XYZ file of C-alpha atoms in Angstrom:
332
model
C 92.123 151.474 110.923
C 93.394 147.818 110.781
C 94.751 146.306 108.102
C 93.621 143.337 106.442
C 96.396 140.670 105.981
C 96.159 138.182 103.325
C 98.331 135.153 102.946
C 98.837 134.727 99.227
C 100.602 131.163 100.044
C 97.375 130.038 100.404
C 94.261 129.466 97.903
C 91.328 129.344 100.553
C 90.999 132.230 102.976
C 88.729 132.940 106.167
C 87.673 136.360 106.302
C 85.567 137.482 109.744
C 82.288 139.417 108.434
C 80.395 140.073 111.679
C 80.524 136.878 113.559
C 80.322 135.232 110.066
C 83.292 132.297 109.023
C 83.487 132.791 105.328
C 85.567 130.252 104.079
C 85.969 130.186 100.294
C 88.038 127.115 98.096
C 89.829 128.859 95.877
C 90.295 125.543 93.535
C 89.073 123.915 90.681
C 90.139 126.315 87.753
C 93.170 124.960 86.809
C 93.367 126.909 83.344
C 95.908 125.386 80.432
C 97.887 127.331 78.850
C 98.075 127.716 75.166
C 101.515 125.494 75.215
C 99.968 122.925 76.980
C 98.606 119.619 75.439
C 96.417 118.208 77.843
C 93.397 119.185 79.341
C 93.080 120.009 83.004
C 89.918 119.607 85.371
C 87.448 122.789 86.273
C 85.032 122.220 89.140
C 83.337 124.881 90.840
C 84.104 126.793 93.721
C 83.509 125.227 97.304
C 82.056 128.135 99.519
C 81.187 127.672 102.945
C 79.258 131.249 103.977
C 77.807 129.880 107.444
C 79.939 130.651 111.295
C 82.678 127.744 111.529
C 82.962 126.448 114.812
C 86.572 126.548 116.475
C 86.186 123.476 117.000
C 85.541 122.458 113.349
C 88.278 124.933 111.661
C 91.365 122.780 111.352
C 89.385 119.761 109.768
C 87.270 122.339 107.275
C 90.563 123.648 106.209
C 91.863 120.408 105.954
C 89.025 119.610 103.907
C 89.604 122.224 101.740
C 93.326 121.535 101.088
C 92.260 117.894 100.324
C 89.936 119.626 97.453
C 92.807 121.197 96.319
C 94.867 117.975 96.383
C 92.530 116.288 94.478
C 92.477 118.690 91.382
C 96.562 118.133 91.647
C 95.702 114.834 91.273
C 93.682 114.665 88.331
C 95.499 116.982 86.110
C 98.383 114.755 86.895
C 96.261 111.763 85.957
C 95.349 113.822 82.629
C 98.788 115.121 81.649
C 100.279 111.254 81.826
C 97.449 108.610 80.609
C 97.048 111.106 77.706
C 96.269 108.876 74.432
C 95.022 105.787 77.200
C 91.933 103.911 77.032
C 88.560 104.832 74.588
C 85.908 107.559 74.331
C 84.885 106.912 77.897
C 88.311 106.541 80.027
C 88.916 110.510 81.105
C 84.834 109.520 82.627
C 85.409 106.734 84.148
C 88.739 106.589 84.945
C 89.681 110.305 86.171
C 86.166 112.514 86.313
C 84.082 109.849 88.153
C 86.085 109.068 90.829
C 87.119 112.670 91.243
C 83.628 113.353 91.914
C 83.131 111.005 94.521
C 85.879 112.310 96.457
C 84.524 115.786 95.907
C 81.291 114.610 97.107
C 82.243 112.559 100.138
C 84.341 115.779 101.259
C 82.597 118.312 100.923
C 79.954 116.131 102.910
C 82.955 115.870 105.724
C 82.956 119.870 106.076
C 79.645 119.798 106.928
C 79.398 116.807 109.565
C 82.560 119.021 110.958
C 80.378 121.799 111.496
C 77.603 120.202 112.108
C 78.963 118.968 115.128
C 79.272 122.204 117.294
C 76.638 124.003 115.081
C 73.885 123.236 112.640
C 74.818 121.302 109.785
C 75.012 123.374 106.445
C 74.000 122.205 102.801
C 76.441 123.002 100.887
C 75.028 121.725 97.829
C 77.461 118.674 97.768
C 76.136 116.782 94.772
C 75.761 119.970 92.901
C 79.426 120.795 93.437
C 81.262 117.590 93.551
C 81.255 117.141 89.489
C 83.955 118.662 87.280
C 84.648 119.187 83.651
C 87.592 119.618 81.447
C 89.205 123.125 80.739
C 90.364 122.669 77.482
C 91.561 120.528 75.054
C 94.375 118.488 74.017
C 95.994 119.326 71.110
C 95.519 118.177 67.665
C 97.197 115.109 66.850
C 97.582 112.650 63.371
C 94.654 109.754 64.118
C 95.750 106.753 65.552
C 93.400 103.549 65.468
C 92.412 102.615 68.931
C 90.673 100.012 70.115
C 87.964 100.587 72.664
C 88.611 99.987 76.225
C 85.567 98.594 78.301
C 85.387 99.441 81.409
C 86.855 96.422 84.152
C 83.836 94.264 84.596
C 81.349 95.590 82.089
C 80.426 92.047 80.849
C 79.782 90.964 84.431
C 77.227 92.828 85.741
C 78.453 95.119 87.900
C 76.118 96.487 90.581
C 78.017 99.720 91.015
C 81.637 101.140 91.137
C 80.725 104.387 92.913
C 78.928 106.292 95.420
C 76.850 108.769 92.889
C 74.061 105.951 93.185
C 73.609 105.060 96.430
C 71.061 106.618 98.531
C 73.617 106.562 101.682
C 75.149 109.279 103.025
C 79.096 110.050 102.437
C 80.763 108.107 104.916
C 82.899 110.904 107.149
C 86.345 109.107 108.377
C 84.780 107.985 111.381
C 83.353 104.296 112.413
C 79.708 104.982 111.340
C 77.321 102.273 109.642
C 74.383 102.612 107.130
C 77.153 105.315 104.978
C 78.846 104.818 101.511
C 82.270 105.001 101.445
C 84.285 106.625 98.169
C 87.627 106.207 98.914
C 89.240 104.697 95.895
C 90.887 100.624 97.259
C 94.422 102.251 96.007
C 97.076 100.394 95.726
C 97.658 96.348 94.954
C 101.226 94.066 95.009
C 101.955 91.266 92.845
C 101.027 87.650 94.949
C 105.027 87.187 96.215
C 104.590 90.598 97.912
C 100.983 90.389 99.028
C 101.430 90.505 103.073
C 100.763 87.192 105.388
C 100.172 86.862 109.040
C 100.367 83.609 111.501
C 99.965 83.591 115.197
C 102.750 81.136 115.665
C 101.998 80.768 119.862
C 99.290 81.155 122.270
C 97.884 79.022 124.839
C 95.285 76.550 124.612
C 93.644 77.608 128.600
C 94.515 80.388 131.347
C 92.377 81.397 133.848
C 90.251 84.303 134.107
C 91.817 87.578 135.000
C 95.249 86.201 133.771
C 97.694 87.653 131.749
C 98.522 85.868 128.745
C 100.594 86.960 125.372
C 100.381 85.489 122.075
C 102.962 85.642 119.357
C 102.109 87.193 115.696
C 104.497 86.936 112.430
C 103.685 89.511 109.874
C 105.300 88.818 106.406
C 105.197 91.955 103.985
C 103.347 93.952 105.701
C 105.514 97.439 106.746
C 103.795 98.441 109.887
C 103.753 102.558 109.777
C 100.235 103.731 108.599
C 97.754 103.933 111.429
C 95.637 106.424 110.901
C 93.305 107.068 114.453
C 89.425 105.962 113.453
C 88.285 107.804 116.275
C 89.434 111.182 114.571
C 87.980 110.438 111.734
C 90.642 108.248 109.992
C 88.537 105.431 109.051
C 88.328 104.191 105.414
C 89.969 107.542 104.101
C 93.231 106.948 103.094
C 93.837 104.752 99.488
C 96.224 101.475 99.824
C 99.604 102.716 99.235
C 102.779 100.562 98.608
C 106.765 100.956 99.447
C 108.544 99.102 96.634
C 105.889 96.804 96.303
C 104.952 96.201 100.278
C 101.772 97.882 102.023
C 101.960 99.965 104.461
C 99.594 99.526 107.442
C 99.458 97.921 110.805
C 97.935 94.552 112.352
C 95.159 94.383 114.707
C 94.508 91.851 117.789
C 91.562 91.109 119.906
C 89.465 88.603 121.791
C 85.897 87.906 121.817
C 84.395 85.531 123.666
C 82.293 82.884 121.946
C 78.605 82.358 122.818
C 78.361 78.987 120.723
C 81.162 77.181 118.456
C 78.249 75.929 116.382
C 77.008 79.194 114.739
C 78.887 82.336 113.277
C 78.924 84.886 116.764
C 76.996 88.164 116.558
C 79.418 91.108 115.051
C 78.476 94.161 116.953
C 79.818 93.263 120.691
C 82.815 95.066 121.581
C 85.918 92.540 122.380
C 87.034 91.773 125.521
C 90.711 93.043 124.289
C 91.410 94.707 121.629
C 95.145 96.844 120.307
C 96.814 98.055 117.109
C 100.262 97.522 116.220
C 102.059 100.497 114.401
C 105.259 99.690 115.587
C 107.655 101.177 112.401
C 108.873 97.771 111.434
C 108.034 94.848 109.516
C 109.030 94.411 105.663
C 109.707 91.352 103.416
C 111.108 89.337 106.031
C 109.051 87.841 108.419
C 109.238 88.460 111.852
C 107.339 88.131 115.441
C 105.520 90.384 117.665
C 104.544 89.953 120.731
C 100.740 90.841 122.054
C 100.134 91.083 125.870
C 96.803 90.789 127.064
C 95.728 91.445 130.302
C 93.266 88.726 131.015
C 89.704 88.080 129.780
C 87.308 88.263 132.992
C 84.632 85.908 131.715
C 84.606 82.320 131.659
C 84.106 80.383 128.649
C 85.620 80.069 124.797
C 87.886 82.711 123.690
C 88.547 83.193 119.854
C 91.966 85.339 119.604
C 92.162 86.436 116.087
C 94.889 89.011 114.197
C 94.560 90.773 111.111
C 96.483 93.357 108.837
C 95.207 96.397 107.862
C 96.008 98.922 105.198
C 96.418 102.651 106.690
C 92.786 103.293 107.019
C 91.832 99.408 108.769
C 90.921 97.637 105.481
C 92.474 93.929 105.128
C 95.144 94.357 102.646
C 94.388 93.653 98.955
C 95.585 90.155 97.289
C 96.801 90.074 93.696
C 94.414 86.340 93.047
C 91.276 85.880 94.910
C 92.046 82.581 95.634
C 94.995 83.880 97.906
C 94.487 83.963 101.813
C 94.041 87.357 103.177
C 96.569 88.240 105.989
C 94.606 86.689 109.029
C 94.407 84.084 111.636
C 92.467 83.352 114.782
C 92.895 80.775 117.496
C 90.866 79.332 120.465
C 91.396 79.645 124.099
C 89.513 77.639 126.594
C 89.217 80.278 129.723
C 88.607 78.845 132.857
């Protein structure tokens, strides 16, 4: 008779019942003590009772980590805004968005499996909300005043997924989905990053190799995270001492008319990333090689930042330029 070995170091396990994955999220029950004074989150257990692909097991348990994560998260949220905002700010501010993340990843573990097997329900939007366990304790009254939400007054369309009719976008470069991944992180304007392509050439031929020179100003290039394995639009902005960390992007598209804004779907004719581990506060120069564009005709060259998961940077103003530029190049 075998013995069963169970890794305690873990929360979620994956027992083999005959043939069956049973995966189960040991999370959400974060229980306070009688010492503690702030509340912590309970959501309900994530089970996932259907045969997991191999091919789907490292990003389900992924998945299920980030569930974990996200609990982490919003007890730490709890524990130090205690005593912030008005009746509605532990809503809006820490149980909302918490279950839009829930809901957009659960919705991941089951596009995962759904892509070697058929796709599960796993009851996403009844498991993705979460309520308190617990309560702070008592405390002398204090006049507040009320905090409305950012934008009441303005008539906000939305702030959230839990509306739309979409599905959960799934990390990778899909249309027609609704992303929940919170914008993140924003700089003050001196620190917001810039970009310039400070050389290029006005004409080259077709077929020849060309480079063109880009200066990056704030912008710490080590966040990449690969769209095509599902790192698109998942990861929050996130700053070193006030810088963002992403990469820039180049590519070249060639212009059917320089009278009217050029259809967005075509693929470029080049296209790269830069995640090359440097960059900061000071500005300074990379340089792009490109190979040659094979088609006669106007070429519009354009680079842009982007945070780790491919979104232009945040500004502090909206009256700032984003970190972008594009030039023209007549191809003969």
């Amino acid at each position: 008779m075998n013995r069963s070995r169970i890794n305690r170091s873990r929360r979620w396990q994956i027992v083999a019942v005959a043939g069956v994955a049973v995966t189960l999220a040991g999370i959400g029950l974060g229980v306070a003590s009688a010492a503690e004074s702030a509340p912590t989150v309970n959501c309900p257990q994530v089970r996932v009772d259907v045969a997991i692909p191999a091919q789907a097991q490292d990003e389900v348990r992924r998945n299920l980590d980030l569930l974990r994560t996200q609990i982490a998260e919003a007890d730490k949220r709890l524990a130090s805004s205690a005593g912030e905002g008005g009746a509605n700010f532990i809503q809006n501010a820490i149980l909302g968005p918490l279950k839009d993340k829930r809901f957009a990843t659960i919705n991941r573990i089951e596009t995962a499996i759904g892509r070697n097997a058929p796709q599960p329900d796993l009851n996403a939007e009844g498991l993705s909300a979460c309520t308190l366990n617990g309560s702070p304790a008592p405390a002398t009254p204090v006049a507040t005043a009320t905090t409305a939400a950012p934008g009441g007054n303005l008539g906000v369309l939305t702030n959230s997924c839990a509306s739309s009719n979409l599905p959960a976008h799934d990390g990778f470069q899909k249309g027609d989905r609704c992303v929940s991944t919170e914008f993140g992180e924003v700089g003050s304007a001196a620190n917001n990053p810039s970009l310039l392509i400070t050389q290029a050439p006005r004409q080259v031929n077709r077929n020849q190799p060309f480079t063109l020179q880009v200066s990056t100003r704030n912008l710490i290039r080590d966040r990449f995270l690969a769209a095509g394995q599902g790192g698109y639009y998942v990861e929050s902005s996130v700053l070193r001492n006030g810088l963002v960390r992403g990469h820039f992007h180049t590519a070249c598209r060639m212009l059917a008319s320089t009278n009217e804004a050029p259809a967005p779907e075509p693929v470029p004719a080049f296209f790269v990333a830069t995640e090359d581990s440097n960059g900061g506060a000071t500005p300074d120069t990379v340089t792009i090689q490109v190979p040659g564009l094979p088609q006669s005709g106007t070429a519009q060259c354009a680079s842009w930042a982007g945070d780790g998961s491919h979104r232009i940077p945040m500004m502090e103003r909206a009256n700032q330029t984003p970190a972008f530029d594009a030039v023209r190049i007549r191809v003969r």
